[in-house]
Coordinates of C-alpha atoms in Angstrom, one line a residue:
M1215 CA 206.0 105.0 181.3
T1216 CA 202.4 106.5 182.7
N1217 CA 202.9 104.3 185.3
A1218 CA 199.0 104.0 187.8
I1219 CA 199.2 106.8 189.8
S1220 CA 200.0 109.7 187.4
L1221 CA 197.3 107.9 185.2
A1222 CA 195.1 108.0 189.1
K1223 CA 195.8 112.0 188.7
Q1224 CA 195.5 113.0 185.3
F1225 CA 191.9 111.5 185.2
G1226 CA 191.1 112.5 188.5
V1227 CA 188.3 110.8 191.1
I1228 CA 186.2 108.5 189.1
K1229 CA 182.0 110.0 188.9
E1230 CA 179.8 108.0 190.8
P1231 CA 176.4 108.1 189.5
T1232 CA 173.9 110.6 191.6
P1233 CA 171.6 108.3 194.0
E1234 CA 168.4 108.5 191.5
V1235 CA 170.1 107.3 188.5
Q1236 CA 172.0 104.3 191.1
A1237 CA 168.1 103.4 192.1
E1238 CA 167.8 103.4 188.2
I1239 CA 170.8 101.4 187.7
E1240 CA 169.5 98.5 190.4
R1241 CA 166.7 98.4 188.5
L1242 CA 167.5 97.7 184.9
S1243 CA 170.1 94.8 187.4
R1244 CA 166.8 92.5 187.9
E1245 CA 165.9 89.7 185.8
P1246 CA 162.1 90.5 184.1
Y1247 CA 159.2 88.5 183.7
L1248 CA 157.7 88.8 180.4
E1249 CA 153.9 87.1 180.0
L1250 CA 155.2 86.0 176.4
D1251 CA 152.5 84.4 174.5
Q1252 CA 155.3 81.4 173.7
V1253 CA 156.3 82.1 177.7
K1254 CA 153.2 81.1 178.7
R1255 CA 152.7 78.1 176.4
C1256 CA 156.0 76.6 177.5
H1257 CA 154.9 77.1 181.3
A1258 CA 151.5 75.0 180.9
W1259 CA 153.2 72.5 179.5
M1260 CA 155.6 72.0 182.2
Y1261 CA 153.0 73.0 184.2
E1262 CA 151.5 69.1 182.7
L1263 CA 154.6 67.4 183.2
V1264 CA 154.6 68.2 186.8
I1265 CA 151.5 67.2 187.7
S1266 CA 151.9 64.1 185.7
R1267 CA 155.0 63.6 186.7
M1268 CA 156.5 63.3 183.4
T1269 CA 159.9 64.0 181.9
G1270 CA 160.4 65.8 179.3
L1271 CA 163.5 68.4 177.5
L1272 CA 163.6 72.0 176.8
V1273 CA 165.9 73.3 174.2
G1274 CA 166.0 76.1 171.6
D1275 CA 169.2 78.5 170.9
S1276 CA 171.7 79.6 173.1
R1277 CA 169.7 83.0 174.5
C1278 CA 166.7 82.5 173.7
G1279 CA 165.1 83.0 176.5
K1280 CA 165.3 79.5 178.5
T1281 CA 167.2 80.1 182.2
V1282 CA 164.8 83.1 182.5
T1283 CA 161.5 80.9 181.5
C1284 CA 162.4 77.9 183.7
K1285 CA 163.1 80.5 186.4
A1286 CA 160.1 82.2 186.2
F1287 CA 158.3 79.4 186.2
A1288 CA 159.8 77.3 189.3
H1289 CA 158.6 81.3 191.1
R1290 CA 155.3 81.4 189.3
Y1291 CA 154.6 76.8 191.2
N1292 CA 156.9 78.2 194.1
K1293 CA 154.9 80.9 194.9
S1294 CA 151.7 78.9 194.7
R1295 CA 151.9 75.4 196.2
Q1296 CA 154.0 77.5 199.4
A1297 CA 152.1 77.9 202.8
K1298 CA 153.6 79.6 205.2
G1299 CA 156.7 77.1 207.5
Q1300 CA 156.2 74.6 205.5
R1301 CA 159.4 74.0 204.5
M1302 CA 157.8 72.7 200.7
K1303 CA 159.9 73.7 197.7
P1304 CA 157.7 72.1 194.6
V1305 CA 160.1 72.8 191.7
V1306 CA 164.0 72.7 192.3
Y1307 CA 165.8 74.9 189.1
I1308 CA 169.7 74.0 189.2
Q1309 CA 172.4 75.5 186.9
I1310 CA 174.8 72.8 185.7
P1311 CA 179.0 73.2 185.2
K1312 CA 180.4 72.0 182.2
N1313 CA 182.0 68.5 182.1
C1314 CA 180.2 68.3 185.6
G1315 CA 180.6 64.6 187.2
S1316 CA 177.8 63.0 190.5
R1317 CA 179.5 65.3 192.7
D1318 CA 178.8 68.8 191.6
F1319 CA 175.4 67.4 190.6
F1320 CA 173.9 66.2 193.7
I1321 CA 176.7 69.6 195.6
K1322 CA 174.6 71.3 193.2
I1323 CA 170.9 70.2 194.5
L1324 CA 171.9 70.6 197.6
K1325 CA 173.4 74.3 198.3
A1326 CA 169.5 74.5 195.8
L1327 CA 168.0 73.0 199.2
N1328 CA 170.0 75.1 201.6
K1329 CA 171.4 71.9 202.9
P1330 CA 175.5 70.7 203.5
S1331 CA 177.3 69.8 200.7
N1332 CA 179.7 67.7 202.7
G1333 CA 180.7 64.1 202.3
T1334 CA 181.4 61.6 200.1
I1335 CA 179.4 60.8 196.5
S1336 CA 178.1 57.8 198.4
D1337 CA 176.9 60.4 201.6
L1338 CA 175.9 63.1 199.0
R1339 CA 173.7 60.9 197.2
E1340 CA 171.8 59.6 200.0
R1341 CA 171.5 63.3 201.6
T1342 CA 169.8 64.6 197.8
L1343 CA 167.2 62.1 197.8
D1344 CA 166.7 62.3 202.0
S1345 CA 165.9 66.2 200.9
L1346 CA 164.1 65.7 197.6
A1347 CA 162.0 63.8 199.7
I1348 CA 161.6 66.6 202.4
H1349 CA 161.1 69.9 200.6
Q1350 CA 158.4 67.8 199.0
V1351 CA 160.7 68.1 195.3
E1352 CA 157.8 67.8 192.6
M1353 CA 160.1 69.2 189.9
L1354 CA 164.2 68.8 189.3
I1355 CA 164.8 71.5 186.3
I1356 CA 168.1 71.0 185.3
D1357 CA 169.5 74.0 183.1
E1358 CA 173.0 72.9 181.5
A1359 CA 172.4 69.5 180.9
N1360 CA 174.1 68.7 178.3
H1361 CA 177.8 69.4 180.2
L1362 CA 176.6 66.7 182.3
K1363 CA 179.3 63.2 182.2
F1364 CA 177.8 60.3 180.6
E1365 CA 178.1 58.6 183.0
T1366 CA 176.4 61.6 185.7
F1367 CA 172.8 60.2 183.3
S1368 CA 173.2 57.7 185.5
D1369 CA 171.5 59.6 189.0
V1370 CA 169.7 61.5 186.9
R1371 CA 167.7 58.5 185.6
H1372 CA 167.7 57.0 189.5
I1373 CA 165.5 60.3 190.6
Y1374 CA 163.2 60.4 188.2
D1375 CA 162.7 56.9 188.9
D1376 CA 162.6 56.7 192.4
D1377 CA 159.0 55.4 192.9
E1378 CA 158.7 56.7 196.2
L1379 CA 160.6 61.1 195.1
K1380 CA 158.1 60.4 192.0
I1381 CA 159.3 63.6 190.7
S1382 CA 158.8 65.3 187.2
V1383 CA 162.6 65.8 185.6
L1384 CA 163.7 69.0 182.4
L1385 CA 166.6 68.9 180.9
V1386 CA 167.3 71.4 179.9
G1387 CA 169.8 73.3 176.9
T1388 CA 170.1 74.2 172.8
T1389 CA 169.4 72.3 170.8
S1390 CA 172.2 70.5 169.3
R1391 CA 173.9 70.2 172.1
L1392 CA 171.7 68.9 174.5
L1393 CA 170.1 66.0 172.0
T1394 CA 173.5 65.5 170.7
V1395 CA 174.6 64.3 174.6
V1396 CA 171.1 62.2 175.4
K1397 CA 170.8 60.7 172.1
R1398 CA 174.5 58.8 173.3
D1399 CA 172.5 56.5 176.0
E1400 CA 169.7 54.6 174.8
Q1401 CA 168.0 54.1 178.6
V1402 CA 168.2 58.8 178.7
I1403 CA 166.5 58.9 175.2
N1404 CA 163.6 56.4 176.4
R1405 CA 163.1 58.7 179.5
F1406 CA 162.6 61.8 177.5
L1407 CA 161.0 61.7 174.7
E1408 CA 159.5 64.7 174.6
Q1409 CA 160.3 68.2 173.9
F1410 CA 159.5 71.6 173.8
E1411 CA 161.3 74.9 171.6
L1412 CA 161.8 78.3 172.0
D1413 CA 161.9 79.8 167.9
R1414 CA 163.1 82.9 167.5
L1415 CA 161.0 85.5 167.3
E1416 CA 158.6 86.2 164.1
D1417 CA 158.9 90.4 163.4
A1418 CA 155.1 91.4 165.2
Q1419 CA 156.2 90.0 167.9
F1420 CA 160.0 90.9 168.0
K1421 CA 158.8 94.5 167.3
Q1422 CA 156.2 94.2 170.0
M1423 CA 158.5 92.7 172.5
I1424 CA 161.1 96.0 172.1
Q1425 CA 157.5 98.0 172.7
I1426 CA 157.0 95.8 175.7
W1427 CA 160.4 96.0 177.1
E1428 CA 160.6 100.5 176.6
R1429 CA 157.4 100.6 178.9
D1430 CA 158.0 98.3 181.0
V1431 CA 162.0 96.9 182.4
L1432 CA 163.4 100.5 181.1
R1433 CA 160.8 102.7 181.7
L1434 CA 163.3 106.0 181.1
P1435 CA 161.9 108.9 181.5
E1436 CA 161.4 109.9 177.6
E1437 CA 160.9 107.7 174.2
S1438 CA 163.5 105.7 173.2
K1439 CA 161.4 104.8 170.4
L1440 CA 163.5 101.7 170.0
A1441 CA 160.7 99.9 167.9
S1442 CA 161.1 101.8 165.2
G1443 CA 163.4 103.0 161.9
D1444 CA 167.4 102.6 162.1
N1445 CA 166.8 101.2 166.2
L1446 CA 164.5 98.5 165.5
K1447 CA 166.7 97.5 162.2
L1448 CA 169.6 97.6 164.1
L1449 CA 168.4 95.8 167.5
K1450 CA 166.9 92.9 164.8
Q1451 CA 170.6 92.8 163.3
A1452 CA 172.0 91.9 166.2
T1453 CA 169.9 89.9 168.4
K1454 CA 168.6 87.8 165.6
K1455 CA 165.5 88.4 167.2
L1456 CA 166.5 86.6 170.5
I1457 CA 165.2 87.8 174.2
G1458 CA 168.0 87.1 175.6
R1459 CA 170.9 89.7 174.1
L1460 CA 167.7 91.8 173.5
D1461 CA 166.9 91.7 177.2
M1462 CA 171.1 91.9 177.5
I1463 CA 171.8 94.7 174.8
L1464 CA 169.6 96.5 175.8
R1465 CA 170.2 97.0 179.7
K1466 CA 173.4 98.3 179.2
A1467 CA 172.3 101.0 176.3
A1468 CA 169.6 101.9 179.1
I1469 CA 172.3 101.6 182.3
R1470 CA 175.4 103.0 179.8
S1471 CA 173.2 106.0 178.5
L1472 CA 171.7 107.3 181.8
M1473 CA 175.5 107.3 183.4
R1474 CA 176.1 109.7 180.5
G1475 CA 172.7 111.7 181.3
Y1476 CA 170.9 110.7 179.1
K1477 CA 167.2 110.6 179.9
K1478 CA 166.3 108.2 177.1
V1479 CA 168.6 105.5 174.9
D1480 CA 171.4 107.1 172.9
K1481 CA 171.3 106.4 169.5
D1482 CA 175.0 106.3 169.5
V1483 CA 175.1 104.6 172.8
L1484 CA 173.0 101.2 171.2
K1485 CA 175.6 101.8 168.7
E1486 CA 179.2 101.3 170.9
V1487 CA 177.0 97.9 172.6
I1488 CA 176.4 96.3 169.6
A1489 CA 179.1 96.9 168.8
A1490 CA 180.8 95.5 171.9
S1491 CA 178.4 92.6 172.6
K1492 CA 180.6 90.9 169.1
L1493 CA 177.3 89.1 168.6

């Protein structure tokens, strides 16, 4: 049987990309923010929630762009409100792990605010409330909120109901899962009546999105023509016209193409990435 050492000798040293290609790969690994009409409408809705200190549900299919929409809003709003020397963090974004209890919930918030996260649940709860006040938090965005344990929703309600904090709370998740969880508790559903749903893109929007992605995000030396012919058909079928899936596939295809020496997204590479994604 061939061992690891003999395999390593047979294949030789792994060839590293040139500094220029490595720089492009690092650029493509960053999260973009694109001013889509749907995202603009969602941000306007989120802004209304903040200034009115109301609650809401942001729902949609998996990989439809909920997370990047929320992170972009937090970045935009915080940048517009922060001044030098202040500890303000008006919008706090957290992503919840599976089976999230009260301890994990408070720890997530405290880490987002760069606060110590040790102690009893009682200590963590008190420190969380104090930290939200100190940093003048106006909105708490809870992504993957369907992962909250049933009893943890009482902590979410407590944060929103606190008259001194006056914080807007936004729950984010896939449509069916989040609504199922929220509807289990009458006190929760009565507090989260308003919702915004991120839809799949229409055909014209999807084609325009690919063109924008190729021009503004990928920015490869040569045109890949991803929004036409077989490439468009492949992407439409593989992504189901969801922003998150499109982003993942095009980034991987662009990076792999660069590593193989291509100056554009190679069609065969695109097919490889789509096949490996198993979407």
